[in-house]
Coordinates of N, CA, C and O and ligand atoms in Angstrom, one line a residue:
M1 N -40.4 7.5 55.6 CA -39.3 7.6 54.3 C -38.5 9.1 55.1 O -39.2 10.1 55.7
I2 N -36.6 8.5 55.1 CA -36.0 9.3 55.3 C -36.4 10.2 54.1 O -36.5 10.4 52.4
K3 N -36.0 11.7 54.4 CA -36.3 12.8 53.4 C -34.3 12.8 52.3 O -33.9 13.2 53.2
I4 N -34.0 13.4 51.1 CA -33.4 13.7 50.7 C -33.2 14.6 50.1 O -34.1 15.4 49.5
I5 N -33.0 15.9 50.9 CA -32.6 16.9 51.1 C -32.2 17.5 48.9 O -31.1 16.8 48.0
Q6 N -32.3 18.4 48.9 CA -32.6 19.0 47.7 C -31.7 19.9 47.1 O -31.7 21.2 48.5
S7 N -30.8 20.7 46.1 CA -30.1 21.4 45.8 C -29.6 22.6 46.4 O -29.0 23.4 46.7
E8 N -31.2 23.7 46.8 CA -31.6 24.3 47.4 C -30.9 24.7 48.4 O -30.8 26.0 49.2
D9 N -31.1 23.2 48.9 CA -30.6 23.8 50.9 C -29.4 23.6 51.4 O -28.3 23.1 50.9
P10 N -29.5 25.4 51.9 CA -28.2 25.5 52.4 C -27.5 24.4 52.4 O -25.3 24.1 53.7
V11 N -27.8 23.5 53.6 CA -26.8 22.0 54.5 C -25.9 21.6 53.5 O -24.8 20.8 53.4
L12 N -26.5 21.2 51.3 CA -25.6 21.0 51.4 C -24.2 21.5 51.2 O -22.7 21.3 49.7
R13 N -24.3 22.7 51.5 CA -23.0 23.7 51.0 C -22.5 23.7 52.1 O -21.2 24.1 51.6
K14 N -22.3 23.5 53.2 CA -22.2 23.7 54.8 C -20.5 22.8 54.9 O -20.8 21.1 54.0
I15 N -19.4 22.9 55.2 CA -18.7 22.3 54.9 C -18.9 21.1 56.1 O -19.1 21.9 57.5
A16 N -18.8 20.1 56.6 CA -19.8 18.8 57.3 C -18.8 19.0 58.3 O -16.7 19.2 57.9
K17 N -18.9 18.2 59.3 CA -17.5 18.5 60.6 C -17.2 17.5 60.4 O -18.2 15.4 61.1
E18 N -16.6 16.7 61.3 CA -15.5 15.1 62.1 C -16.9 14.9 62.7 O -17.6 15.6 63.5
V19 N -16.6 13.5 63.1 CA -17.4 12.9 64.4 C -16.8 12.5 65.0 O -15.3 11.7 64.8
P20 N -16.7 12.9 66.7 CA -15.7 12.1 67.1 C -15.5 10.4 67.4 O -16.5 10.4 67.5
I21 N -14.6 10.8 67.6 CA -13.1 8.8 67.1 C -15.2 8.3 68.5 O -16.2 6.8 68.3
D22 N -15.1 8.5 69.6 CA -15.1 8.0 70.4 C -17.2 7.9 70.6 O -17.5 6.9 71.1
L23 N -17.3 8.2 69.3 CA -18.9 8.8 69.5 C -19.8 8.4 68.1 O -20.8 7.7 67.9
I24 N -18.5 7.0 67.6 CA -19.0 6.3 66.3 C -20.4 5.3 66.8 O -20.5 5.1 65.8
T25 N -20.0 4.6 67.9 CA -20.5 3.6 67.9 C -21.8 3.3 69.0 O -21.9 2.9 69.7
K26 N -21.7 4.9 68.8 CA -22.9 5.0 69.6 C -24.3 5.5 69.7 O -24.5 5.8 67.5
P27 N -25.3 5.4 70.2 CA -27.1 5.3 68.7 C -27.0 6.3 68.3 O -27.6 5.8 67.2
K28 N -27.0 7.1 68.2 CA -27.0 8.2 67.3 C -25.9 8.2 66.8 O -26.9 8.7 65.6
I29 N -24.6 7.9 66.6 CA -24.5 7.9 64.6 C -24.9 7.1 64.4 O -25.4 7.1 62.9
R30 N -24.7 5.8 64.6 CA -25.6 4.4 64.4 C -27.0 4.7 63.1 O -27.1 4.1 62.5
K31 N -27.8 6.1 64.7 CA -28.8 5.8 63.9 C -28.8 6.7 62.2 O -29.9 6.1 61.4
I32 N -27.8 7.5 62.4 CA -27.8 8.0 61.3 C -27.7 7.8 60.3 O -28.3 7.5 59.3
V33 N -26.3 6.9 60.7 CA -26.2 5.4 59.6 C -26.9 4.9 58.9 O -27.1 4.4 57.5
G34 N -27.6 4.6 59.1 CA -29.1 3.1 59.6 C -29.8 4.1 58.5 O -30.2 4.0 57.7
D35 N -30.4 5.9 58.9 CA -30.8 6.6 58.1 C -30.2 7.1 56.4 O -31.4 6.3 55.7
M36 N -29.1 6.6 56.8 CA -28.6 6.9 55.4 C -28.8 5.7 54.1 O -29.6 5.9 53.4
I37 N -29.0 4.5 54.6 CA -28.7 4.0 53.9 C -29.9 3.2 53.9 O -30.8 3.0 52.6
E38 N -31.2 3.9 55.1 CA -32.7 3.7 54.3 C -32.7 4.5 53.2 O -33.4 4.1 51.9
A39 N -32.3 6.0 53.5 CA -32.6 6.6 52.4 C -32.0 6.2 51.0 O -32.4 6.8 49.5
L40 N -30.2 5.8 51.1 CA -30.1 5.0 50.2 C -31.5 4.1 49.2 O -31.1 3.9 47.9
D41 N -31.7 3.0 50.4 CA -32.3 1.4 49.2 C -33.1 2.3 49.0 O -33.8 1.7 48.0
S42 N -34.1 3.9 49.2 CA -35.0 4.2 49.0 C -35.6 4.2 46.9 O -36.1 4.9 46.4
Q43 N -34.3 4.6 46.8 CA -34.4 5.6 45.4 C -33.1 4.2 44.7 O -32.1 3.4 44.8
S44 N -33.8 3.9 42.9 CA -33.2 2.4 42.9 C -31.8 2.1 42.2 O -31.5 1.3 41.7
D45 N -32.1 3.9 42.7 CA -30.5 3.7 40.9 C -29.0 4.7 42.4 O -28.4 4.8 41.7
G46 N -29.6 4.2 42.8 CA -28.9 5.1 44.5 C -27.1 4.7 44.2 O -27.4 3.0 44.4
V47 N -26.0 4.9 44.3 CA -25.4 4.4 44.6 C -24.1 4.4 46.2 O -23.6 3.8 46.4
A48 N -24.6 6.0 46.4 CA -23.5 6.4 47.9 C -24.9 7.5 47.6 O -25.0 7.8 47.8
I49 N -24.2 7.9 49.1 CA -24.6 8.9 49.8 C -23.9 9.7 50.9 O -24.0 9.1 51.9
A50 N -24.4 10.9 51.1 CA -23.2 11.7 52.4 C -23.8 12.6 53.1 O -25.6 12.3 53.6
A51 N -23.9 12.0 54.1 CA -24.8 12.8 55.9 C -25.0 14.4 55.0 O -26.2 14.2 55.5
P52 N -24.2 14.9 55.2 CA -25.7 16.4 54.2 C -26.8 16.2 53.4 O -27.5 16.7 53.9
Q53 N -26.9 14.1 52.8 CA -27.7 14.6 52.1 C -29.4 14.1 52.4 O -30.7 15.0 52.1
I54 N -29.2 13.9 54.7 CA -30.4 14.2 54.7 C -29.9 14.9 55.4 O -31.4 14.5 57.4
G55 N -29.5 15.7 55.6 CA -29.5 17.5 56.5 C -28.3 17.2 57.6 O -29.6 17.7 59.1
V56 N -27.7 15.8 57.3 CA -26.9 16.4 58.8 C -25.7 16.5 57.8 O -24.6 15.7 57.6
S57 N -25.0 17.8 59.3 CA -24.1 17.9 58.4 C -22.5 16.9 59.5 O -22.1 18.3 59.8
L58 N -22.5 16.2 59.1 CA -21.3 15.5 59.4 C -20.4 14.3 58.3 O -21.4 14.6 57.1
R59 N -19.3 14.2 59.0 CA -18.1 14.3 57.5 C -18.2 11.8 57.7 O -18.4 11.5 57.8
I60 N -19.7 11.6 57.3 CA -20.0 10.0 56.7 C -19.9 10.0 55.5 O -20.8 11.0 54.8
F61 N -20.1 9.5 54.6 CA -21.1 8.5 53.1 C -20.5 7.4 53.7 O -20.1 6.2 54.5
V62 N -21.9 6.5 53.0 CA -21.9 5.0 52.4 C -22.6 5.0 51.2 O -22.9 5.8 49.8
V63 N -21.5 4.1 50.7 CA -21.4 3.1 49.3 C -22.1 1.9 49.1 O -21.5 1.0 50.1
S64 N -23.0 2.0 48.6 CA -23.9 1.0 48.6 C -22.9 -0.3 47.7 O -22.5 -0.3 46.8
G65 N -24.3 -1.7 48.3 CA -23.4 -2.7 48.1 C -23.6 -3.4 46.8 O -23.0 -3.9 46.8
R66 N -24.0 -3.0 46.9 CA -25.5 -2.5 44.6 C -24.1 -2.6 43.9 O -24.2 -3.3 42.9
I67 N -23.9 -1.5 44.2 CA -22.3 -0.6 42.8 C -21.9 -2.2 43.1 O -20.4 -2.3 41.8
F68 N -20.8 -3.1 43.5 CA -20.0 -5.2 43.4 C -21.4 -5.2 42.7 O -21.0 -6.9 42.3
D69 N -22.3 -5.3 42.1 CA -22.9 -6.4 41.3 C -23.1 -6.2 40.2 O -23.6 -5.3 39.6
E70 N -22.5 -6.7 39.6 CA -22.8 -6.5 38.1 C -23.8 -6.6 37.4 O -24.4 -6.2 36.2
D71 N -24.9 -6.9 37.7 CA -26.2 -7.0 36.9 C -26.2 -5.9 37.1 O -27.0 -5.1 36.5
F72 N -26.0 -4.8 38.4 CA -26.4 -3.5 38.8 C -25.5 -3.2 38.2 O -26.5 -1.8 37.2
I73 N -24.4 -3.2 37.5 CA -23.7 -2.5 37.0 C -24.0 -1.7 35.1 O -24.0 -1.4 34.5
S74 N -23.7 -3.4 34.8 CA -25.4 -4.0 33.2 C -27.2 -3.2 33.2 O -27.2 -3.2 32.5
G75 N -27.2 -2.5 34.7 CA -28.5 -2.4 34.9 C -29.8 -3.2 34.3 O -30.7 -2.7 33.5
K76 N -29.5 -4.8 34.1 CA -29.9 -6.0 34.4 C -30.7 -6.2 35.7 O -30.8 -7.0 36.6
G77 N -30.7 -5.7 36.7 CA -30.5 -5.4 38.6 C -32.1 -5.8 39.1 O -33.0 -6.2 38.1
S78 N -31.7 -6.3 40.5 CA -33.1 -6.3 41.0 C -34.6 -4.8 41.1 O -35.3 -5.2 41.3
T79 N -34.1 -4.4 39.9 CA -34.6 -2.9 40.3 C -36.4 -3.7 38.6 O -37.0 -2.4 39.0
E80 N -35.6 -5.2 38.5 CA -37.2 -4.4 36.8 C -38.3 -5.3 38.0 O -39.0 -4.6 36.8
G81 N -38.4 -5.3 39.3 CA -39.7 -6.5 39.6 C -39.9 -7.4 39.6 O -40.7 -8.3 38.9
N82 N -38.8 -8.1 38.7 CA -38.8 -10.0 38.4 C -38.5 -10.6 39.9 O -37.7 -9.8 40.7
L83 N -38.3 -11.5 40.3 CA -38.0 -12.4 41.4 C -37.1 -12.4 41.5 O -36.4 -12.8 39.8
Y84 N -36.4 -12.0 41.8 CA -34.6 -11.7 42.0 C -34.5 -12.0 43.8 O -34.4 -10.7 44.0
I85 N -33.1 -13.6 43.6 CA -33.3 -13.5 45.1 C -31.0 -13.3 44.5 O -31.0 -14.3 43.6
K86 N -30.8 -12.3 45.4 CA -29.3 -12.3 45.6 C -28.8 -12.3 46.8 O -30.3 -11.1 47.0
V87 N -27.8 -12.3 47.4 CA -27.1 -11.5 48.9 C -26.4 -10.5 47.9 O -25.6 -10.2 47.6
R88 N -26.8 -9.3 48.8 CA -26.3 -8.7 48.7 C -25.2 -8.2 49.8 O -25.2 -9.0 50.6
K89 N -24.2 -7.2 49.1 CA -23.1 -7.4 49.2 C -22.9 -6.0 50.2 O -23.4 -5.4 50.3
P90 N -22.5 -6.2 50.7 CA -22.7 -5.2 52.3 C -22.3 -3.4 52.0 O -21.5 -2.9 50.8
D91 N -23.1 -2.6 52.7 CA -22.2 -1.7 52.3 C -21.3 -0.8 52.9 O -20.7 -1.7 53.9
L92 N -20.7 0.0 52.2 CA -19.8 0.4 53.0 C -19.4 1.7 53.3 O -20.4 2.5 53.3
V93 N -19.4 2.2 55.2 CA -19.9 3.6 55.4 C -17.9 4.2 55.8 O -17.2 3.7 56.5
F94 N -17.6 4.6 55.7 CA -17.2 5.9 55.7 C -17.5 6.4 56.6 O -17.8 8.1 56.4
I95 N -16.1 7.2 57.5 CA -16.3 8.2 58.6 C -15.1 9.0 58.9 O -13.9 8.1 59.4
N96 N -15.4 10.2 59.0 CA -13.6 11.5 58.9 C -13.5 10.4 57.5 O -11.9 11.1 57.5
P97 N -13.4 10.7 56.6 CA -13.1 9.9 55.2 C -12.0 10.5 55.2 O -12.7 12.2 55.4
I98 N -10.2 10.3 54.4 CA -9.2 11.7 53.5 C -9.3 10.9 52.3 O -9.3 9.5 52.4
L99 N -9.4 11.6 51.3 CA -9.2 10.8 50.2 C -7.2 11.4 50.3 O -6.5 11.8 50.2
K100 N -6.9 10.0 50.4 CA -5.6 9.7 50.3 C -4.7 10.3 48.8 O -4.1 10.8 48.7
K101 N -4.3 8.9 48.4 CA -3.7 9.5 46.3 C -5.2 8.8 46.0 O -5.9 8.5 45.7
I102 N -4.8 10.3 45.0 CA -5.6 9.7 43.8 C -5.0 9.9 42.6 O -3.9 11.1 42.2
S103 N -5.2 9.1 41.6 CA -4.4 8.8 40.7 C -3.9 10.4 39.7 O -5.3 11.8 39.6
S104 N -3.2 10.7 38.8 CA -3.4 12.3 38.5 C -4.0 11.9 36.4 O -3.7 12.7 36.3
D105 N -4.7 10.7 36.1 CA -5.5 10.1 35.3 C -6.2 10.3 35.5 O -6.9 10.2 36.8
R106 N -7.5 11.0 34.7 CA -8.4 11.8 34.9 C -9.9 11.3 33.1 O -8.8 10.8 32.3
K107 N -10.8 11.1 34.2 CA -11.0 11.0 32.9 C -12.6 11.1 33.0 O -13.1 11.6 34.1
L108 N -12.9 11.5 32.1 CA -14.1 12.4 32.6 C -15.9 11.2 32.2 O -15.9 10.6 30.8
L109 N -16.5 11.4 32.9 CA -17.3 10.5 33.3 C -19.2 11.7 33.7 O -18.9 11.2 34.8
S110 N -19.7 9.8 33.1 CA -21.8 11.2 33.3 C -21.3 10.7 35.0 O -20.5 9.7 35.4
E111 N -21.9 11.7 35.5 CA -22.4 11.9 36.6 C -24.3 12.2 37.2 O -24.4 13.6 36.8
G112 N -25.1 11.4 38.4 CA -26.3 12.5 38.4 C -25.7 12.0 40.7 O -24.4 12.5 40.5
C113 N -26.9 12.9 40.7 CA -27.4 13.2 42.2 C -28.3 12.8 42.9 O -29.5 13.6 42.0
L114 N -28.7 11.5 44.2 CA -30.2 12.2 45.1 C -29.9 13.1 45.3 O -31.6 13.3 45.2
S115 N -29.6 14.6 45.4 CA -29.5 15.7 45.7 C -30.2 17.1 44.3 O -30.2 17.9 44.0
V116 N -29.8 16.3 43.3 CA -29.4 17.7 41.9 C -29.9 16.4 41.0 O -29.9 16.4 40.3
R117 N -31.4 16.2 40.8 CA -32.8 15.3 40.6 C -33.1 17.0 39.9 O -33.3 17.3 40.7
P118 N -33.8 16.0 38.2 CA -33.4 15.4 37.0 C -31.9 15.2 36.5 O -31.7 15.3 35.6
I119 N -30.6 16.2 36.9 CA -29.6 16.6 36.1 C -28.7 16.0 36.6 O -28.0 14.9 37.4
Y120 N -28.2 15.3 34.9 CA -26.6 14.9 34.9 C -25.7 15.9 34.2 O -26.1 16.6 33.1
G121 N -24.4 14.9 34.1 CA -23.6 15.6 33.4 C -22.1 14.7 34.1 O -22.6 14.3 34.2
K122 N -21.6 15.5 33.0 CA -19.9 14.2 33.0 C -19.0 15.6 34.0 O -18.7 17.2 33.2
V123 N -18.1 14.5 34.3 CA -17.0 15.5 35.4 C -15.9 14.7 35.4 O -15.7 13.5 35.3
R124 N -14.9 15.2 35.1 CA -13.3 14.8 35.0 C -12.6 15.0 35.8 O -12.9 16.0 37.4
R125 N -12.7 13.7 37.1 CA -11.9 13.2 38.4 C -11.0 11.6 37.5 O -10.7 11.6 37.2
A126 N -10.5 12.0 39.2 CA -9.0 11.0 38.9 C -9.3 8.9 38.7 O -10.4 9.3 40.2
T127 N -8.7 8.9 38.1 CA -10.1 7.1 38.1 C -9.2 6.1 38.6 O -10.1 5.2 39.2
R128 N -8.4 6.4 39.9 CA -8.4 6.4 41.4 C -7.7 6.2 42.0 O -7.4 7.8 42.4
A129 N -8.3 6.0 43.2 CA -8.8 6.8 44.5 C -8.0 6.0 46.3 O -8.7 4.7 46.3
T130 N -7.5 6.0 46.9 CA -7.6 5.7 48.0 C -8.2 6.7 49.1 O -7.8 7.5 49.0
I131 N -9.1 6.3 50.4 CA -10.0 6.7 51.4 C -9.2 6.2 52.3 O -9.1 5.5 52.9
E132 N -9.1 6.9 53.5 CA -8.4 6.5 55.1 C -10.1 7.3 55.8 O -10.2 8.1 55.6
A133 N -10.3 6.2 56.6 CA -11.7 6.6 57.3 C -11.8 5.9 59.0 O -11.4 4.5 58.5
Y134 N -12.4 5.9 59.0 CA -13.4 5.3 60.3 C -14.1 4.1 60.0 O -15.7 4.3 59.1
N135 N -14.9 2.5 59.7 CA -16.2 2.5 59.5 C -17.1 2.1 60.3 O -16.2 2.9 61.8
E136 N -18.1 2.0 59.8 CA -19.0 2.1 61.7 C -19.2 1.1 62.7 O -19.6 1.3 64.0
K137 N -17.7 0.5 63.2 CA -17.3 -0.1 64.3 C -16.6 0.8 64.9 O -15.5 0.0 66.0
G138 N -15.8 1.8 64.2 CA -14.8 2.5 64.8 C -13.4 2.2 64.7 O -12.8 2.7 65.0
E139 N -13.4 1.1 63.3 CA -12.0 1.3 62.6 C -11.8 1.3 61.8 O -12.0 2.0 61.2
K140 N -10.6 1.4 61.6 CA -9.6 2.3 60.7 C -9.2 1.6 60.0 O -9.5 0.0 59.7
I141 N -10.2 1.9 58.1 CA -10.1 1.2 57.4 C -9.3 2.2 56.5 O -8.9 3.5 56.0
V142 N -8.8 1.3 55.0 CA -8.3 2.1 54.0 C -9.4 1.5 52.6 O -8.3 0.5 52.9
K143 N -9.3 2.3 52.2 CA -10.7 1.6 50.7 C -9.2 2.3 48.9 O -9.1 3.7 49.5
S144 N -9.3 1.0 48.5 CA -9.0 1.6 46.8 C -9.8 1.7 45.7 O -10.5 0.9 46.2
G145 N -10.5 2.3 45.2 CA -11.2 2.3 44.3 C -10.9 2.5 42.9 O -9.6 3.8 42.8
S146 N -10.9 2.1 41.7 CA -10.6 2.8 40.4 C -12.0 2.8 39.4 O -13.0 2.9 39.9
G147 N -12.6 3.2 38.5 CA -13.2 3.4 37.9 C -14.8 4.3 38.6 O -14.7 5.2 39.3
L148 N -16.0 3.2 39.0 CA -16.7 4.4 39.0 C -17.1 4.9 40.4 O -17.2 5.4 41.1
L149 N -16.4 3.3 41.7 CA -15.8 3.6 43.1 C -14.5 4.9 43.0 O -14.7 5.3 44.7
A150 N -13.6 5.1 42.5 CA -12.3 5.8 42.6 C -13.6 7.1 42.7 O -12.9 8.8 42.9
H151 N -14.5 7.5 41.1 CA -15.8 8.9 40.9 C -16.0 8.6 42.2 O -16.7 9.7 42.4
I152 N -16.8 7.7 42.4 CA -17.7 8.2 43.5 C -17.6 8.4 45.9 O -17.7 9.8 46.0
F153 N -16.0 8.5 45.6 CA -15.4 8.5 46.0 C -14.7 10.0 46.8 O -15.2 10.8 47.5
Q154 N -14.6 10.1 45.4 CA -14.7 11.7 45.4 C -16.0 12.6 44.6 O -15.7 13.9 45.8
H155 N -16.7 12.3 44.6 CA -18.6 12.9 44.5 C -18.8 12.4 45.5 O -19.2 14.3 46.8
E156 N -18.5 11.5 46.9 CA -18.7 11.6 48.2 C -17.7 12.8 48.4 O -18.5 13.4 50.2
N157 N -16.5 13.4 48.6 CA -15.8 13.4 49.1 C -16.5 14.9 49.0 O -16.5 15.5 50.0
D158 N -17.1 15.1 48.0 CA -17.4 16.9 48.1 C -18.1 17.4 48.2 O -18.6 18.7 49.3
H159 N -19.1 16.0 48.4 CA -20.4 16.3 49.7 C -19.8 17.4 50.8 O -20.6 17.7 51.9
L160 N -18.8 16.6 50.9 CA -18.9 16.8 53.1 C -17.8 17.8 53.2 O -17.7 18.5 53.9
D161 N -17.5 18.7 51.9 CA -17.1 19.9 51.1 C -17.4 21.2 50.9 O -17.9 22.0 51.0
G162 N -18.8 20.7 50.8 CA -19.7 21.4 50.3 C -20.0 21.9 48.5 O -20.5 22.6 48.6
V163 N -19.7 20.6 48.4 CA -19.3 21.0 47.6 C -20.4 20.5 45.6 O -20.8 19.0 47.1
L164 N -21.1 20.2 44.8 CA -22.0 19.7 44.4 C -21.5 19.6 43.6 O -20.9 20.4 42.5
F165 N -21.8 18.5 42.4 CA -21.4 17.6 40.7 C -21.2 19.1 39.5 O -20.7 19.0 38.8
I166 N -22.4 19.8 39.9 CA -23.2 20.8 39.0 C -21.9 21.9 39.3 O -21.9 22.2 37.9
D167 N -21.0 22.4 40.6 CA -20.5 22.4 39.9 C -18.6 22.9 39.1 O -18.3 23.2 39.0
K168 N -19.0 21.0 39.2 CA -18.1 21.4 37.4 C -18.2 20.3 36.3 O -17.7 20.5 35.7
A169 N -19.3 19.7 36.5 CA -19.6 19.2 34.9 C -20.4 19.9 33.6 O -20.1 21.3 34.2
K170 N -20.1 18.7 32.9 CA -19.7 19.7 31.7 C -20.9 18.7 31.1 O -21.2 17.6 31.7
D171 N -21.3 19.7 30.3 CA -22.8 19.0 29.4 C -23.8 19.0 29.7 O -23.9 18.0 30.2
M172 N -23.7 19.9 30.9 CA -25.3 19.1 32.2 C -26.8 19.2 30.9 O -26.8 20.5 30.8
H173 N -27.8 18.3 31.7 CA -28.7 17.8 31.1 C -29.8 17.5 32.1 O -29.4 16.5 33.6
E174 N -31.1 17.6 31.4 CA -32.0 16.2 32.0 C -32.3 14.9 32.1 O -32.7 15.6 30.4
S175 N -32.4 14.6 32.7 CA -32.9 13.3 32.4 C -33.1 12.2 33.5 O -33.4 12.2 34.6
L176 N -34.6 11.5 32.5 CA -35.1 10.6 33.5 C -34.3 9.1 34.3 O -33.6 8.6 35.2
I177 N -33.4 9.1 33.2 CA -31.9 8.5 32.8 C -30.3 8.7 32.4 O -30.3 8.9 31.6
D178 N -29.8 7.9 33.4 CA -28.2 8.4 31.8 C -27.9 6.6 31.3 O -27.3 6.7 31.4
E179 N -28.9 8.3 30.3 CA -28.1 7.4 29.4 C -26.7 7.0 28.7 O -26.6 6.0 28.0
D180 N -26.2 7.7 29.7 CA -24.4 7.7 28.9 C -23.7 6.9 29.0 O -22.5 6.7 28.4
Y181 N -24.5 5.9 30.6 CA -23.1 5.8 30.8 C -24.0 4.2 31.3 O -24.1 3.7 32.9
E182 N -24.8 4.1 31.4 CA -25.4 2.7 31.1 C -26.4 2.6 32.6 O -26.0 1.1 32.7
N183 N -27.2 3.7 32.0 CA -27.9 3.6 33.4 C -27.3 3.9 34.7 O -28.2 4.0 36.3
I184 N -26.1 3.8 34.9 CA -25.5 4.2 35.8 C -25.2 5.4 36.8 O -25.4 6.0 35.7
D185 N -24.8 5.9 37.2 CA -24.9 7.4 37.8 C -24.3 7.5 39.3 O -24.6 6.4 40.0
T186 N -23.1 8.2 39.7 CA -22.3 8.5 40.6 C -23.9 8.9 41.7 O -22.4 10.2 41.7
K187 N -24.1 9.0 42.4 CA -24.8 9.0 42.7 C -24.4 9.8 44.4 O -23.4 9.2 45.8
Ligands
ZN201 ZN1 -24.9 14.0 45.0

C-alpha cells in the first residue's frame, strides 16, 4: 500500500519541480502516476492527490473520476458496501499544471486533505478556474471547472507550491466526516 504523507513532513512544504516533458510517458513517471492513483483509491473519501502527498516532489496531481459520479457527490456512493456496479469515469492527470484563469468571484467551501487528517476547515477560493497542463500521454490539455472542481484545482495547485489548506482555512475543526459539505471534501 502506498503511504500518504502527513502534514509534519517537509516534502509537503517544498516547491515541487516540473516534470521534463520527454519523460512524461517513460516508466518512472508512469509509475509515480500509478502510485498516486493507487493511494487515492485507497481512501474512500479521496477526490484528488498531488505527488508530494506520496513523497514525490514533482508537479503532478490527479483528480479522481469519482467526483463526476452523482452518487458520490450526494454521499450515497459505492463506499457503503452494497453491491454497486458502475462504470467509473476516468481519473484526470495534470502534469506541470498552470492555473490560467481564475474568477474574481469567490466562495467559502469546506475542505479537508488526505495529508491533514482529520482536520476540516473553510477556504475562500475562486468559483471557476482553468488549468493548462499535460496529461499522462504527454498531450497538452486545458480544463475548466466550477464549484468543487475549481476548489480542487486550487487546493492541488497549492500542494505543488508547498501550501496546505490549513494555511488559509477558517473554522478549523477535527471531524471524521465533513458534515458541512455533504460528506464531500476537496482533498
Ligand atoms: Zn490536500
